[in-house]
Amino acid sequence: MRLFYAVFLPENVREALALAQEKVRPYRGWKATRPDQLHVTLMFLGEVDETRLPQLKQVGEEAAAGVASFTARLRGTGFFPERGSPRVWFAKAEGAGFGPLAARLRQALPEFAGAQSFKAHVTLARRKGPVPRPKPLVLDLAFQVHEACLVHSELSSSGPTYQVLERFPLAG
């Protein structure tokens, strides 16, 4: 099963980002993320044997229990990669807990950590063809983060479907 850890966004933030996503709707080459799927990925695990679920749930619970609830902010947009032809348009995410949550997961599951450093973000759209970059947006969105989730992702021709398998409350 394809899994990842994430923080999902509250409804009001998803609605605001859905309005921001209108910037790419005129370009057929950008595919916007469905608003109900907008999230900050803490750690992508990829394909994992289902027998590891108890361990992954325990790791998520322990990581979340060691990080206090915090305020997250989305202030602007960017691209991956920063230069050249972008593949991803994202909203930059800030928050005192994102780094510690990701670090705790990476420390507990180094086999999934990969070489890339963690950059908290919300993927707004992915590029599917040659298209122009949308102009940068300034956002001023804030929300409280009280939990992280272990998520099952199923890919299909219409896009991914996410199912939250477990919620992990943050400390305090």
JSON list of C-alpha atoms in Angstrom, two decimals:
[
{"chain": "A", "resi": 1, "resn": "MET", "atom": "CA", "xyz": [0.00, 0.00, 0.00]},
{"chain": "A", "resi": 2, "resn": "ARG", "atom": "CA", "xyz": [1.14, 3.53, -0.85]},
{"chain": "A", "resi": 3, "resn": "LEU", "atom": "CA", "xyz": [1.47, 5.62, 2.32]},
{"chain": "A", "resi": 4, "resn": "PHE", "atom": "CA", "xyz": [2.54, 9.01, 3.63]},
{"chain": "A", "resi": 5, "resn": "TYR", "atom": "CA", "xyz": [2.34, 11.11, 6.79]},
{"chain": "A", "resi": 6, "resn": "ALA", "atom": "CA", "xyz": [0.66, 14.49, 6.46]},
{"chain": "A", "resi": 7, "resn": "VAL", "atom": "CA", "xyz": [-1.06, 17.45, 8.03]},
{"chain": "A", "resi": 8, "resn": "PHE", "atom": "CA", "xyz": [-4.37, 18.24, 6.36]},
{"chain": "A", "resi": 9, "resn": "LEU", "atom": "CA", "xyz": [-5.68, 21.78, 6.06]},
{"chain": "A", "resi": 10, "resn": "PRO", "atom": "CA", "xyz": [-8.90, 23.10, 7.59]},
{"chain": "A", "resi": 11, "resn": "GLU", "atom": "CA", "xyz": [-11.84, 23.86, 5.32]},
{"chain": "A", "resi": 12, "resn": "ASN", "atom": "CA", "xyz": [-11.43, 27.66, 5.32]},
{"chain": "A", "resi": 13, "resn": "VAL", "atom": "CA", "xyz": [-7.77, 27.38, 4.22]},
{"chain": "A", "resi": 14, "resn": "ARG", "atom": "CA", "xyz": [-8.64, 24.84, 1.52]},
{"chain": "A", "resi": 15, "resn": "GLU", "atom": "CA", "xyz": [-11.31, 27.21, 0.21]},
{"chain": "A", "resi": 16, "resn": "ALA", "atom": "CA", "xyz": [-8.84, 30.11, 0.07]},
{"chain": "A", "resi": 17, "resn": "LEU", "atom": "CA", "xyz": [-6.29, 27.96, -1.75]},
{"chain": "A", "resi": 18, "resn": "ALA", "atom": "CA", "xyz": [-8.97, 26.77, -4.20]},
{"chain": "A", "resi": 19, "resn": "LEU", "atom": "CA", "xyz": [-9.42, 30.43, -5.15]},
{"chain": "A", "resi": 20, "resn": "ALA", "atom": "CA", "xyz": [-5.65, 30.76, -5.61]},
{"chain": "A", "resi": 21, "resn": "GLN", "atom": "CA", "xyz": [-5.68, 27.69, -7.84]},
{"chain": "A", "resi": 22, "resn": "GLU", "atom": "CA", "xyz": [-7.91, 29.57, -10.28]},
{"chain": "A", "resi": 23, "resn": "LYS", "atom": "CA", "xyz": [-4.65, 31.19, -11.53]},
{"chain": "A", "resi": 24, "resn": "VAL", "atom": "CA", "xyz": [-3.69, 27.94, -13.29]},
{"chain": "A", "resi": 25, "resn": "ARG", "atom": "CA", "xyz": [-7.13, 26.89, -14.54]},
{"chain": "A", "resi": 26, "resn": "PRO", "atom": "CA", "xyz": [-6.70, 28.77, -17.89]},
{"chain": "A", "resi": 27, "resn": "TYR", "atom": "CA", "xyz": [-3.57, 26.69, -18.61]},
{"chain": "A", "resi": 28, "resn": "ARG", "atom": "CA", "xyz": [-4.36, 23.15, -19.71]},
{"chain": "A", "resi": 29, "resn": "GLY", "atom": "CA", "xyz": [-0.88, 21.95, -18.75]},
{"chain": "A", "resi": 30, "resn": "TRP", "atom": "CA", "xyz": [-1.33, 22.55, -15.00]},
{"chain": "A", "resi": 31, "resn": "LYS", "atom": "CA", "xyz": [-3.40, 20.05, -13.03]},
{"chain": "A", "resi": 32, "resn": "ALA", "atom": "CA", "xyz": [-4.67, 21.54, -9.78]},
{"chain": "A", "resi": 33, "resn": "THR", "atom": "CA", "xyz": [-4.75, 19.43, -6.62]},
{"chain": "A", "resi": 34, "resn": "ARG", "atom": "CA", "xyz": [-8.31, 18.77, -5.51]},
{"chain": "A", "resi": 35, "resn": "PRO", "atom": "CA", "xyz": [-9.07, 21.12, -2.58]},
{"chain": "A", "resi": 36, "resn": "ASP", "atom": "CA", "xyz": [-10.14, 18.23, -0.32]},
{"chain": "A", "resi": 37, "resn": "GLN", "atom": "CA", "xyz": [-6.67, 16.70, -0.81]},
{"chain": "A", "resi": 38, "resn": "LEU", "atom": "CA", "xyz": [-4.56, 19.77, 0.03]},
{"chain": "A", "resi": 39, "resn": "HIS", "atom": "CA", "xyz": [-2.04, 18.88, 2.75]},
{"chain": "A", "resi": 40, "resn": "VAL", "atom": "CA", "xyz": [1.53, 19.26, 3.97]},
{"chain": "A", "resi": 41, "resn": "THR", "atom": "CA", "xyz": [3.41, 16.01, 3.45]},
{"chain": "A", "resi": 42, "resn": "LEU", "atom": "CA", "xyz": [5.62, 15.27, 6.44]},
{"chain": "A", "resi": 43, "resn": "MET", "atom": "CA", "xyz": [7.13, 12.11, 4.98]},
{"chain": "A", "resi": 44, "resn": "PHE", "atom": "CA", "xyz": [6.37, 10.09, 1.86]},
{"chain": "A", "resi": 45, "resn": "LEU", "atom": "CA", "xyz": [6.78, 6.35, 2.40]},
{"chain": "A", "resi": 46, "resn": "GLY", "atom": "CA", "xyz": [5.79, 4.97, -0.98]},
{"chain": "A", "resi": 47, "resn": "GLU", "atom": "CA", "xyz": [4.81, 1.32, -1.31]},
{"chain": "A", "resi": 48, "resn": "VAL", "atom": "CA", "xyz": [4.88, -0.40, 2.08]},
{"chain": "A", "resi": 49, "resn": "ASP", "atom": "CA", "xyz": [3.90, -3.91, 3.07]},
{"chain": "A", "resi": 50, "resn": "GLU", "atom": "CA", "xyz": [0.64, -3.85, 5.04]},
{"chain": "A", "resi": 51, "resn": "THR", "atom": "CA", "xyz": [2.26, -5.86, 7.84]},
{"chain": "A", "resi": 52, "resn": "ARG", "atom": "CA", "xyz": [4.20, -2.71, 8.81]},
{"chain": "A", "resi": 53, "resn": "LEU", "atom": "CA", "xyz": [1.04, -0.71, 9.61]},
{"chain": "A", "resi": 54, "resn": "PRO", "atom": "CA", "xyz": [1.20, -1.30, 13.39]},
{"chain": "A", "resi": 55, "resn": "GLN", "atom": "CA", "xyz": [4.80, -0.04, 13.45]},
{"chain": "A", "resi": 56, "resn": "LEU", "atom": "CA", "xyz": [3.98, 2.97, 11.25]},
{"chain": "A", "resi": 57, "resn": "LYS", "atom": "CA", "xyz": [1.02, 3.88, 13.47]},
{"chain": "A", "resi": 58, "resn": "GLN", "atom": "CA", "xyz": [3.21, 3.66, 16.57]},
{"chain": "A", "resi": 59, "resn": "VAL", "atom": "CA", "xyz": [5.91, 5.84, 14.94]},
{"chain": "A", "resi": 60, "resn": "GLY", "atom": "CA", "xyz": [3.29, 8.44, 13.99]},
{"chain": "A", "resi": 61, "resn": "GLU", "atom": "CA", "xyz": [1.83, 8.44, 17.50]},
{"chain": "A", "resi": 62, "resn": "GLU", "atom": "CA", "xyz": [5.25, 8.87, 19.12]},
{"chain": "A", "resi": 63, "resn": "ALA", "atom": "CA", "xyz": [6.34, 11.60, 16.69]},
{"chain": "A", "resi": 64, "resn": "ALA", "atom": "CA", "xyz": [3.15, 13.61, 17.23]},
{"chain": "A", "resi": 65, "resn": "ALA", "atom": "CA", "xyz": [3.22, 13.17, 21.01]},
{"chain": "A", "resi": 66, "resn": "GLY", "atom": "CA", "xyz": [6.63, 14.86, 21.11]},
{"chain": "A", "resi": 67, "resn": "VAL", "atom": "CA", "xyz": [5.55, 18.04, 19.29]},
{"chain": "A", "resi": 68, "resn": "ALA", "atom": "CA", "xyz": [3.21, 20.68, 20.68]},
{"chain": "A", "resi": 69, "resn": "SER", "atom": "CA", "xyz": [0.24, 22.01, 18.70]},
{"chain": "A", "resi": 70, "resn": "PHE", "atom": "CA", "xyz": [1.31, 25.03, 16.67]},
{"chain": "A", "resi": 71, "resn": "THR", "atom": "CA", "xyz": [0.18, 27.76, 14.33]},
{"chain": "A", "resi": 72, "resn": "ALA", "atom": "CA", "xyz": [0.94, 27.19, 10.65]},
{"chain": "A", "resi": 73, "resn": "ARG", "atom": "CA", "xyz": [1.08, 29.95, 8.06]},
{"chain": "A", "resi": 74, "resn": "LEU", "atom": "CA", "xyz": [0.92, 30.00, 4.27]},
{"chain": "A", "resi": 75, "resn": "ARG", "atom": "CA", "xyz": [2.43, 33.23, 2.95]},
{"chain": "A", "resi": 76, "resn": "GLY", "atom": "CA", "xyz": [3.25, 32.78, -0.71]},
{"chain": "A", "resi": 77, "resn": "THR", "atom": "CA", "xyz": [3.84, 30.46, -3.64]},
{"chain": "A", "resi": 78, "resn": "GLY", "atom": "CA", "xyz": [6.88, 28.91, -5.27]},
{"chain": "A", "resi": 79, "resn": "PHE", "atom": "CA", "xyz": [7.98, 26.22, -7.73]},
{"chain": "A", "resi": 80, "resn": "PHE", "atom": "CA", "xyz": [9.85, 22.93, -7.68]},
{"chain": "A", "resi": 81, "resn": "PRO", "atom": "CA", "xyz": [12.38, 23.10, -9.13]},
{"chain": "A", "resi": 82, "resn": "GLU", "atom": "CA", "xyz": [13.06, 26.76, -8.40]},
{"chain": "A", "resi": 83, "resn": "ARG", "atom": "CA", "xyz": [14.75, 27.28, -11.78]},
{"chain": "A", "resi": 84, "resn": "GLY", "atom": "CA", "xyz": [14.08, 25.97, -15.23]},
{"chain": "A", "resi": 85, "resn": "SER", "atom": "CA", "xyz": [10.87, 24.24, -16.13]},
{"chain": "A", "resi": 86, "resn": "PRO", "atom": "CA", "xyz": [8.72, 23.83, -12.99]},
{"chain": "A", "resi": 87, "resn": "ARG", "atom": "CA", "xyz": [6.91, 20.59, -12.23]},
{"chain": "A", "resi": 88, "resn": "VAL", "atom": "CA", "xyz": [5.11, 21.68, -9.05]},
{"chain": "A", "resi": 89, "resn": "TRP", "atom": "CA", "xyz": [3.47, 24.95, -7.98]},
{"chain": "A", "resi": 90, "resn": "PHE", "atom": "CA", "xyz": [3.17, 25.12, -4.20]},
{"chain": "A", "resi": 91, "resn": "ALA", "atom": "CA", "xyz": [2.27, 27.31, -1.22]},
{"chain": "A", "resi": 92, "resn": "LYS", "atom": "CA", "xyz": [5.12, 27.71, 1.26]},
{"chain": "A", "resi": 93, "resn": "ALA", "atom": "CA", "xyz": [4.17, 26.43, 4.71]},
{"chain": "A", "resi": 94, "resn": "GLU", "atom": "CA", "xyz": [5.70, 27.73, 7.93]},
{"chain": "A", "resi": 95, "resn": "GLY", "atom": "CA", "xyz": [5.16, 26.51, 11.45]},
{"chain": "A", "resi": 96, "resn": "ALA", "atom": "CA", "xyz": [7.28, 25.65, 14.46]},
{"chain": "A", "resi": 97, "resn": "GLY", "atom": "CA", "xyz": [6.10, 22.04, 14.44]},
{"chain": "A", "resi": 98, "resn": "PHE", "atom": "CA", "xyz": [6.55, 21.00, 10.81]},
{"chain": "A", "resi": 99, "resn": "GLY", "atom": "CA", "xyz": [10.33, 20.55, 11.06]},
{"chain": "A", "resi": 100, "resn": "PRO", "atom": "CA", "xyz": [10.30, 18.61, 14.35]},
{"chain": "A", "resi": 101, "resn": "LEU", "atom": "CA", "xyz": [7.48, 16.34, 13.14]},
{"chain": "A", "resi": 102, "resn": "ALA", "atom": "CA", "xyz": [9.31, 15.54, 9.92]},
{"chain": "A", "resi": 103, "resn": "ALA", "atom": "CA", "xyz": [12.61, 15.06, 11.77]},
{"chain": "A", "resi": 104, "resn": "ARG", "atom": "CA", "xyz": [11.07, 12.65, 14.27]},
{"chain": "A", "resi": 105, "resn": "LEU", "atom": "CA", "xyz": [9.53, 10.58, 11.46]},
{"chain": "A", "resi": 106, "resn": "ARG", "atom": "CA", "xyz": [12.80, 10.55, 9.50]},
{"chain": "A", "resi": 107, "resn": "GLN", "atom": "CA", "xyz": [14.76, 9.52, 12.59]},
{"chain": "A", "resi": 108, "resn": "ALA", "atom": "CA", "xyz": [12.36, 6.66, 13.35]},
{"chain": "A", "resi": 109, "resn": "LEU", "atom": "CA", "xyz": [12.10, 5.50, 9.71]},
{"chain": "A", "resi": 110, "resn": "PRO", "atom": "CA", "xyz": [15.44, 6.30, 8.06]},
{"chain": "A", "resi": 111, "resn": "GLU", "atom": "CA", "xyz": [14.85, 3.73, 5.32]},
{"chain": "A", "resi": 112, "resn": "PHE", "atom": "CA", "xyz": [12.10, 6.02, 3.93]},
{"chain": "A", "resi": 113, "resn": "ALA", "atom": "CA", "xyz": [13.80, 9.36, 4.56]},
{"chain": "A", "resi": 114, "resn": "GLY", "atom": "CA", "xyz": [15.53, 9.78, 1.20]},
{"chain": "A", "resi": 115, "resn": "ALA", "atom": "CA", "xyz": [18.23, 12.33, 0.48]},
{"chain": "A", "resi": 116, "resn": "GLN", "atom": "CA", "xyz": [16.07, 15.41, 0.00]},
{"chain": "A", "resi": 117, "resn": "SER", "atom": "CA", "xyz": [15.69, 17.86, 2.84]},
{"chain": "A", "resi": 118, "resn": "PHE", "atom": "CA", "xyz": [12.23, 18.54, 4.19]},
{"chain": "A", "resi": 119, "resn": "LYS", "atom": "CA", "xyz": [10.52, 21.67, 2.84]},
{"chain": "A", "resi": 120, "resn": "ALA", "atom": "CA", "xyz": [7.04, 22.21, 4.25]},
{"chain": "A", "resi": 121, "resn": "HIS", "atom": "CA", "xyz": [4.66, 23.07, 1.43]},
{"chain": "A", "resi": 122, "resn": "VAL", "atom": "CA", "xyz": [1.20, 22.47, 0.01]},
{"chain": "A", "resi": 123, "resn": "THR", "atom": "CA", "xyz": [1.18, 21.31, -3.60]},
{"chain": "A", "resi": 124, "resn": "LEU", "atom": "CA", "xyz": [-1.33, 23.48, -5.45]},
{"chain": "A", "resi": 125, "resn": "ALA", "atom": "CA", "xyz": [-0.81, 22.06, -8.95]},
{"chain": "A", "resi": 126, "resn": "ARG", "atom": "CA", "xyz": [1.44, 19.79, -10.98]},
{"chain": "A", "resi": 127, "resn": "ARG", "atom": "CA", "xyz": [2.57, 20.52, -14.48]},
{"chain": "A", "resi": 128, "resn": "LYS", "atom": "CA", "xyz": [1.52, 18.03, -17.12]},
{"chain": "A", "resi": 129, "resn": "GLY", "atom": "CA", "xyz": [2.88, 19.80, -20.17]},
{"chain": "A", "resi": 130, "resn": "PRO", "atom": "CA", "xyz": [4.60, 22.94, -21.42]},
{"chain": "A", "resi": 131, "resn": "VAL", "atom": "CA", "xyz": [2.79, 25.81, -19.72]},
{"chain": "A", "resi": 132, "resn": "PRO", "atom": "CA", "xyz": [3.71, 29.23, -18.33]},
{"chain": "A", "resi": 133, "resn": "ARG", "atom": "CA", "xyz": [4.41, 29.81, -14.66]},
{"chain": "A", "resi": 134, "resn": "PRO", "atom": "CA", "xyz": [1.59, 31.46, -12.76]},
{"chain": "A", "resi": 135, "resn": "LYS", "atom": "CA", "xyz": [2.63, 34.77, -11.21]},
{"chain": "A", "resi": 136, "resn": "PRO", "atom": "CA", "xyz": [3.70, 34.57, -7.55]},
{"chain": "A", "resi": 137, "resn": "LEU", "atom": "CA", "xyz": [0.90, 34.98, -5.05]},
{"chain": "A", "resi": 138, "resn": "VAL", "atom": "CA", "xyz": [1.11, 36.52, -1.62]},
{"chain": "A", "resi": 139, "resn": "LEU", "atom": "CA", "xyz": [-1.01, 34.61, 0.84]},
{"chain": "A", "resi": 140, "resn": "ASP", "atom": "CA", "xyz": [-1.85, 35.42, 4.43]},
{"chain": "A", "resi": 141, "resn": "LEU", "atom": "CA", "xyz": [-3.41, 32.24, 5.74]},
{"chain": "A", "resi": 142, "resn": "ALA", "atom": "CA", "xyz": [-2.99, 30.79, 9.23]},
{"chain": "A", "resi": 143, "resn": "PHE", "atom": "CA", "xyz": [-4.36, 27.73, 10.94]},
{"chain": "A", "resi": 144, "resn": "GLN", "atom": "CA", "xyz": [-3.80, 25.64, 14.03]},
{"chain": "A", "resi": 145, "resn": "VAL", "atom": "CA", "xyz": [-2.20, 22.23, 13.67]},
{"chain": "A", "resi": 146, "resn": "HIS", "atom": "CA", "xyz": [-3.45, 19.76, 16.28]},
{"chain": "A", "resi": 147, "resn": "GLU", "atom": "CA", "xyz": [-2.78, 16.44, 14.55]},
{"chain": "A", "resi": 148, "resn": "ALA", "atom": "CA", "xyz": [-0.80, 14.55, 11.94]},
{"chain": "A", "resi": 149, "resn": "CYS", "atom": "CA", "xyz": [-2.14, 11.64, 9.90]},
{"chain": "A", "resi": 150, "resn": "LEU", "atom": "CA", "xyz": [-1.01, 8.41, 8.28]},
{"chain": "A", "resi": 151, "resn": "VAL", "atom": "CA", "xyz": [-2.59, 8.37, 4.83]},
{"chain": "A", "resi": 152, "resn": "HIS", "atom": "CA", "xyz": [-3.20, 5.64, 2.27]},
{"chain": "A", "resi": 153, "resn": "SER", "atom": "CA", "xyz": [-3.00, 6.87, -1.32]},
{"chain": "A", "resi": 154, "resn": "GLU", "atom": "CA", "xyz": [-4.43, 5.02, -4.29]},
{"chain": "A", "resi": 155, "resn": "LEU", "atom": "CA", "xyz": [-3.51, 6.19, -7.77]},
{"chain": "A", "resi": 156, "resn": "SER", "atom": "CA", "xyz": [-5.93, 6.01, -10.67]},
{"chain": "A", "resi": 157, "resn": "SER", "atom": "CA", "xyz": [-6.35, 7.64, -14.07]},
{"chain": "A", "resi": 158, "resn": "SER", "atom": "CA", "xyz": [-8.58, 10.30, -12.49]},
{"chain": "A", "resi": 159, "resn": "GLY", "atom": "CA", "xyz": [-5.97, 11.12, -9.83]},
{"chain": "A", "resi": 160, "resn": "PRO", "atom": "CA", "xyz": [-5.08, 9.96, -6.33]},
{"chain": "A", "resi": 161, "resn": "THR", "atom": "CA", "xyz": [-7.60, 9.09, -3.66]},
{"chain": "A", "resi": 162, "resn": "TYR", "atom": "CA", "xyz": [-6.56, 9.59, -0.04]},
{"chain": "A", "resi": 163, "resn": "GLN", "atom": "CA", "xyz": [-7.83, 7.72, 3.00]},
{"chain": "A", "resi": 164, "resn": "VAL", "atom": "CA", "xyz": [-6.71, 8.73, 6.48]},
{"chain": "A", "resi": 165, "resn": "LEU", "atom": "CA", "xyz": [-5.77, 5.51, 8.26]},
{"chain": "A", "resi": 166, "resn": "GLU", "atom": "CA", "xyz": [-4.88, 7.01, 11.62]},
{"chain": "A", "resi": 167, "resn": "ARG", "atom": "CA", "xyz": [-4.86, 10.42, 13.29]},
{"chain": "A", "resi": 168, "resn": "PHE", "atom": "CA", "xyz": [-2.14, 11.33, 15.78]},
{"chain": "A", "resi": 169, "resn": "PRO", "atom": "CA", "xyz": [-2.89, 14.19, 18.19]},
{"chain": "A", "resi": 170, "resn": "LEU", "atom": "CA", "xyz": [-0.04, 16.57, 18.88]},
{"chain": "A", "resi": 171, "resn": "ALA", "atom": "CA", "xyz": [0.96, 17.31, 22.47]},
{"chain": "A", "resi": 172, "resn": "GLY", "atom": "CA", "xyz": [-1.00, 20.10, 24.15]}
]
